[in-house]
Amino acid sequence: MERARPRFRRRLYIAGFGTLLLIFALSLPGPLFSPPYSPALYSREGELLGARVAADGQWRFPPGPQVNGKFAAALLEYEDRRFKYHPGVDPIAVCRALLQNLRAGGIVSGGSTLTMQTIRLSRQSSRRKAGLPARRTLLEKAVEAALALRLEIALSKDEILALYAAHAPFGGNVVGLEAASWRWFGRSAEDLSWAEAATLAVLPNSPSLVHPGRNRALLREKRDALLDRLRRRGRIDEETLLLARAEALPAEPLPLPQLAPHLLSRILGEQAGGPDAPSRIDTTLDRAMQEQADRVMNRWARRFAENGVMNGACLVMDTRSGEVRAYIGNVRSPEAADVDIIVSPRSSGSILKPFLFAAMLDSGDILPASLVSDIPTRVGSYSPENITRNYLGAVPAASALARSLNIPAVRALRRYGVGRFARLLRALGASTLFRPDDEYGLPLILGGAEVTLWDLAGLYAGLARTSLLPFARETQFFPPAFYPQPPQPPPAPAGTPETGRAPGRQAVSRAEPPPGQPRPYSPGAAWLTLEALAFGTRPGEDAAWQEYAGARRIAWKTGTSFGYRDTWAVGVTPRWTIAVWIGNASGEGRPELRSAVTASPVLFELFSAFGAGEWFPRPDTELGTVEICAASGFPAGPDCEKTAEAAAPRRSPALPPCPYCRTITLNEAGDRQALAEAGSSRPLVQKKWFVLPPAEEWYYRRWNLDYRPLPPPETAESPGKPASPPLALFNPEEGSQIYVPIELDGSPGRVLFAAAHRENAARVHWHLDETYLGYTEFFHEMESRPSPGPHTLTLVDMAGNTLTRRFEVLARADEG
């Protein structure tokens, strides 16, 4: 007997040692789970914004670091009460299951712990992936027990519980606690009630219980029984129990949030198939702002749809950091709703004008107050027009920008250079200017190029950052970012190499200025441009914003593409940059598509919702003071009557003195320009006079009633008498009635107007009613096809001499 005891102990030690060898010999698969996960988009607060079903058709989210406390308590009570104490295998549960199975004459209980169930889920997943059927044998059970012991050594209890919760089945194609919470209850697992947690706790054991119209009574019975057990254990009080039992069971699966579907599609499209293919996608989006932007955009979209305008998009970003807070790629529309407009190239309209304005401030071509021409202009076959179809003659450059006048912008681009401006736009971040520079031509400034809402937001924010950071010497133009900035590592000790960023995030983790690139604008030019943009005419209720004390200031610009296909509105403050597009994704034009009544109201409602914040501080170190002519806005010259002070970029080249003011000699009455006469003793008057060129003056006088044209000159033969006009019009005669000729092929012909000028090289500008026909030099003949009815023909030469002739075109009998 005494000999048998050592032998028994030896065998027991060998068995125990062998079991330990078996446990350590069985290595855990690495990783334990490798199924495809549902790509899930999260806000900066960690809230779910949207998700897609996994590649295998299951809703399955990656495991999180922690499990909801209510669910954990309910699950442990239902499945494994001694989970926190056993080493992976529960001997008490095994013995209990053995007795139950013997009494029942079959397997009615497995005695598996949550750790063993986690191993079983892992092995079943691997067998399914290999196309093999699941196995339920004693040997498989033994392997699961051994691996469970091994898993307990490798992971903590919380990590094991998180693995189980993330991969357990919850009915239908729902796998994992987070997916189940959203599909069955429409909320995150963090927000589950006790009733919901208890419902989900009983499902992995019998996932087929949750099915609309089937097994509802059994599911309620199991849930309520579990709630009763939790009450007896003291986990919930009596009131909580009663409220929980009164809650309804889940019915149909609920759709997951789809707050930023276009951003999710964009990310998946950019990273599909790569090593960094995402599962959990953390972004910089703000859920509340995303929801608010979505509501605003779709409310306006329903109104626009009544006029056949079906699509819209907006981007809201933090101006300083470039982080995107709201991304509405398109509205919910029956037409082309899946198209992400934010990254779709569209005709720019006039939305790029501020960047030419700022560049010309820095190059010394303009000052904010300097007059620029707004007269009928033709360059070759290109004849641009203002959206209002009228001309101001001359207008301050800042006002031309605020009013978005097309003629001054085209003339400015011609002076600055198309190629030079195109290269500047590419340097700023306009990624869609892929054609050669000469193919764009002057229409580049009015919609001849394609841009994206994404690039535009980056460009306007870059202009704002340049003003906000006057001491930064590198460019502040960089694209927006929707990935959060990764935590910055502590500085490396001296002499140690710097470490790179996390793989796959080098290009997209955060918008950052390219190192080493100089800033394209001075802070002074950027601030002056933003100041000019703050004075555009706002739509609707915001039109009288300047009348209110403390009214919010927003630098904003609109654009409407040719054919009324695209409307843009971009606004920027130190706090937010908001870009809006309204139109049809198909490219169909609509007469109602004008930025003043579509994109602009949306822009200002978004600013009302998010708050404009403070205005840009004046960068005094980057601005100088210039004495300017009060009439022309150019640097004051010796002939300027009144002067004023104005700001200009400190380092920009100086403009030449005012070209419009001159000192003239008048007769004693002051109503005629006096001729120089040798030896004459008659009294003369010297006076400073603001004189525009004839073409500019002709339009300027109509809008500025205080403008005084030059007095006419005296004749040399008779001082004190007005000079004879240098213009003569041969036809038509005053008050005549004429017919428009018919060509030989029956088509309408043209009327030939003919004139003469005293000076052979004089340039004469021709106007028929409100329409500019062009100009002539040397030979003054002009063709036109006036419509039936009364007309006025007006000729203006370079000295401002004007000749007007009224006539009437008669309708032919065949014209009705």
PDB file of C-alpha atoms in Angstrom, residues 594-710:
ATOM      1  CA  ARG A 594     -28.236  81.581 -59.780  1.00  0.00           C
ATOM      2  CA  SER A 595     -25.983  81.697 -56.761  1.00  0.00           C
ATOM      3  CA  ALA A 596     -27.823  84.668 -55.224  1.00  0.00           C
ATOM      4  CA  VAL A 597     -30.993  82.603 -54.751  1.00  0.00           C
ATOM      5  CA  THR A 598     -29.534  79.112 -54.279  1.00  0.00           C
ATOM      6  CA  ALA A 599     -26.057  78.640 -52.830  1.00  0.00           C
ATOM      7  CA  SER A 600     -25.861  81.998 -50.997  1.00  0.00           C
ATOM      8  CA  PRO A 601     -28.935  81.560 -48.760  1.00  0.00           C
ATOM      9  CA  VAL A 602     -27.746  78.073 -47.834  1.00  0.00           C
ATOM     10  CA  LEU A 603     -24.301  79.422 -46.950  1.00  0.00           C
ATOM     11  CA  PHE A 604     -25.660  82.080 -44.606  1.00  0.00           C
ATOM     12  CA  GLU A 605     -28.065  79.695 -42.915  1.00  0.00           C
ATOM     13  CA  LEU A 606     -25.145  77.377 -42.179  1.00  0.00           C
ATOM     14  CA  PHE A 607     -23.185  80.284 -40.698  1.00  0.00           C
ATOM     15  CA  SER A 608     -26.240  81.186 -38.637  1.00  0.00           C
ATOM     16  CA  ALA A 609     -26.346  77.628 -37.330  1.00  0.00           C
ATOM     17  CA  PHE A 610     -22.647  77.353 -36.465  1.00  0.00           C
ATOM     18  CA  GLY A 611     -21.788  80.958 -35.609  1.00  0.00           C
ATOM     19  CA  ALA A 612     -19.447  83.188 -37.570  1.00  0.00           C
ATOM     20  CA  GLY A 613     -17.200  84.165 -34.655  1.00  0.00           C
ATOM     21  CA  GLU A 614     -14.831  87.128 -34.583  1.00  0.00           C
ATOM     22  CA  TRP A 615     -13.389  88.937 -37.583  1.00  0.00           C
ATOM     23  CA  PHE A 616      -9.797  88.679 -38.819  1.00  0.00           C
ATOM     24  CA  PRO A 617      -7.382  90.859 -36.840  1.00  0.00           C
ATOM     25  CA  ARG A 618      -5.600  93.499 -38.899  1.00  0.00           C
ATOM     26  CA  PRO A 619      -1.968  92.429 -39.597  1.00  0.00           C
ATOM     27  CA  ASP A 620      -0.478  95.868 -38.963  1.00  0.00           C
ATOM     28  CA  THR A 621       3.095  94.681 -39.426  1.00  0.00           C
ATOM     29  CA  GLU A 622       2.244  93.627 -42.995  1.00  0.00           C
ATOM     30  CA  LEU A 623       0.337  96.747 -44.051  1.00  0.00           C
ATOM     31  CA  GLY A 624       1.590 100.145 -45.071  1.00  0.00           C
ATOM     32  CA  THR A 625      -0.236 103.455 -45.543  1.00  0.00           C
ATOM     33  CA  VAL A 626      -0.511 105.084 -48.965  1.00  0.00           C
ATOM     34  CA  GLU A 627      -1.811 108.576 -49.761  1.00  0.00           C
ATOM     35  CA  ILE A 628      -4.290 108.084 -52.564  1.00  0.00           C
ATOM     36  CA  CYS A 629      -6.400 110.243 -54.824  1.00  0.00           C
ATOM     37  CA  ALA A 630      -9.889 110.416 -53.341  1.00  0.00           C
ATOM     38  CA  ALA A 631     -11.427 110.229 -56.815  1.00  0.00           C
ATOM     39  CA  SER A 632      -9.406 107.475 -58.506  1.00  0.00           C
ATOM     40  CA  GLY A 633      -7.934 105.443 -55.627  1.00  0.00           C
ATOM     41  CA  PHE A 634      -4.467 105.561 -57.224  1.00  0.00           C
ATOM     42  CA  PRO A 635      -1.481 107.015 -55.375  1.00  0.00           C
ATOM     43  CA  ALA A 636      -2.008 110.749 -55.235  1.00  0.00           C
ATOM     44  CA  GLY A 637      -0.292 112.860 -57.875  1.00  0.00           C
ATOM     45  CA  PRO A 638       0.358 116.603 -58.068  1.00  0.00           C
ATOM     46  CA  ASP A 639      -2.903 117.194 -59.958  1.00  0.00           C
ATOM     47  CA  CYS A 640      -5.227 115.395 -57.497  1.00  0.00           C
ATOM     48  CA  GLU A 641      -7.617 117.800 -55.767  1.00  0.00           C
ATOM     49  CA  LYS A 642      -8.507 115.646 -52.728  1.00  0.00           C
ATOM     50  CA  THR A 643      -6.509 112.884 -51.091  1.00  0.00           C
ATOM     51  CA  ALA A 644      -7.051 110.192 -48.492  1.00  0.00           C
ATOM     52  CA  GLU A 645      -5.078 107.477 -46.727  1.00  0.00           C
ATOM     53  CA  ALA A 646      -5.447 103.807 -47.590  1.00  0.00           C
ATOM     54  CA  ALA A 647      -3.836 100.508 -46.612  1.00  0.00           C
ATOM     55  CA  ALA A 648      -1.664  98.508 -48.990  1.00  0.00           C
ATOM     56  CA  PRO A 649       0.594  95.453 -48.683  1.00  0.00           C
ATOM     57  CA  ARG A 650       3.797  96.728 -47.150  1.00  0.00           C
ATOM     58  CA  ARG A 651       6.173  95.057 -49.607  1.00  0.00           C
ATOM     59  CA  SER A 652       4.208  95.407 -52.852  1.00  0.00           C
ATOM     60  CA  PRO A 653       5.615  97.629 -55.638  1.00  0.00           C
ATOM     61  CA  ALA A 654       4.178 101.136 -55.781  1.00  0.00           C
ATOM     62  CA  LEU A 655       1.566 101.984 -58.392  1.00  0.00           C
ATOM     63  CA  PRO A 656       2.200 104.955 -60.684  1.00  0.00           C
ATOM     64  CA  PRO A 657       0.523 108.220 -59.635  1.00  0.00           C
ATOM     65  CA  CYS A 658      -3.100 108.908 -60.492  1.00  0.00           C
ATOM     66  CA  PRO A 659      -3.502 108.874 -64.296  1.00  0.00           C
ATOM     67  CA  TYR A 660      -6.922 110.547 -64.292  1.00  0.00           C
ATOM     68  CA  CYS A 661      -6.402 113.890 -62.608  1.00  0.00           C
ATOM     69  CA  ARG A 662      -5.000 116.846 -64.525  1.00  0.00           C
ATOM     70  CA  THR A 663      -4.690 120.581 -64.134  1.00  0.00           C
ATOM     71  CA  ILE A 664      -6.632 122.472 -66.803  1.00  0.00           C
ATOM     72  CA  THR A 665      -6.880 126.121 -67.776  1.00  0.00           C
ATOM     73  CA  LEU A 666     -10.367 127.629 -67.932  1.00  0.00           C
ATOM     74  CA  ASN A 667     -11.684 130.932 -69.100  1.00  0.00           C
ATOM     75  CA  GLU A 668     -12.768 133.509 -66.567  1.00  0.00           C
ATOM     76  CA  ALA A 669     -16.324 132.140 -66.568  1.00  0.00           C
ATOM     77  CA  GLY A 670     -14.999 128.617 -65.896  1.00  0.00           C
ATOM     78  CA  ASP A 671     -17.242 127.043 -68.545  1.00  0.00           C
ATOM     79  CA  ARG A 672     -14.665 126.549 -71.347  1.00  0.00           C
ATOM     80  CA  GLN A 673     -11.130 125.244 -71.576  1.00  0.00           C
ATOM     81  CA  ALA A 674      -8.999 128.199 -72.565  1.00  0.00           C
ATOM     82  CA  LEU A 675      -6.546 128.114 -75.425  1.00  0.00           C
ATOM     83  CA  ALA A 676      -2.978 129.250 -74.851  1.00  0.00           C
ATOM     84  CA  GLU A 677      -2.520 132.675 -76.467  1.00  0.00           C
ATOM     85  CA  ALA A 678       0.808 134.428 -76.651  1.00  0.00           C
ATOM     86  CA  GLY A 679       0.704 137.894 -75.119  1.00  0.00           C
ATOM     87  CA  SER A 680      -2.901 137.572 -73.994  1.00  0.00           C
ATOM     88  CA  SER A 681      -3.738 139.400 -70.783  1.00  0.00           C
ATOM     89  CA  ARG A 682      -7.247 138.046 -70.239  1.00  0.00           C
ATOM     90  CA  PRO A 683      -7.802 136.434 -66.853  1.00  0.00           C
ATOM     91  CA  LEU A 684      -7.610 132.596 -66.771  1.00  0.00           C
ATOM     92  CA  VAL A 685      -8.338 130.042 -64.058  1.00  0.00           C
ATOM     93  CA  GLN A 686      -6.206 126.982 -63.160  1.00  0.00           C
ATOM     94  CA  LYS A 687      -8.229 124.051 -61.803  1.00  0.00           C
ATOM     95  CA  LYS A 688      -7.550 120.404 -60.900  1.00  0.00           C
ATOM     96  CA  TRP A 689      -9.971 118.059 -62.664  1.00  0.00           C
ATOM     97  CA  PHE A 690     -10.797 114.333 -62.486  1.00  0.00           C
ATOM     98  CA  VAL A 691     -11.118 113.105 -66.088  1.00  0.00           C
ATOM     99  CA  LEU A 692     -11.926 109.538 -67.130  1.00  0.00           C
ATOM    100  CA  PRO A 693     -11.247 108.179 -70.627  1.00  0.00           C
ATOM    101  CA  PRO A 694     -14.245 108.699 -72.949  1.00  0.00           C
ATOM    102  CA  ALA A 695     -15.502 105.102 -72.903  1.00  0.00           C
ATOM    103  CA  GLU A 696     -15.311 104.814 -69.105  1.00  0.00           C
ATOM    104  CA  GLU A 697     -16.793 108.282 -68.708  1.00  0.00           C
ATOM    105  CA  TRP A 698     -19.801 107.491 -70.901  1.00  0.00           C
ATOM    106  CA  TYR A 699     -20.938 104.771 -68.470  1.00  0.00           C
ATOM    107  CA  TYR A 700     -19.560 106.298 -65.285  1.00  0.00           C
ATOM    108  CA  ARG A 701     -21.644 109.466 -65.691  1.00  0.00           C
ATOM    109  CA  ARG A 702     -24.862 107.449 -65.732  1.00  0.00           C
ATOM    110  CA  TRP A 703     -24.146 105.965 -62.266  1.00  0.00           C
ATOM    111  CA  ASN A 704     -22.330 108.912 -60.691  1.00  0.00           C
ATOM    112  CA  LEU A 705     -24.382 112.083 -61.046  1.00  0.00           C
ATOM    113  CA  ASP A 706     -21.737 114.174 -59.297  1.00  0.00           C
ATOM    114  CA  TYR A 707     -19.170 113.439 -62.003  1.00  0.00           C
ATOM    115  CA  ARG A 708     -18.192 116.596 -63.895  1.00  0.00           C
ATOM    116  CA  PRO A 709     -17.040 116.120 -67.495  1.00  0.00           C
ATOM    117  CA  LEU A 710     -14.413 118.434 -68.892  1.00  0.00           C
TER     118      LEU A 710
END
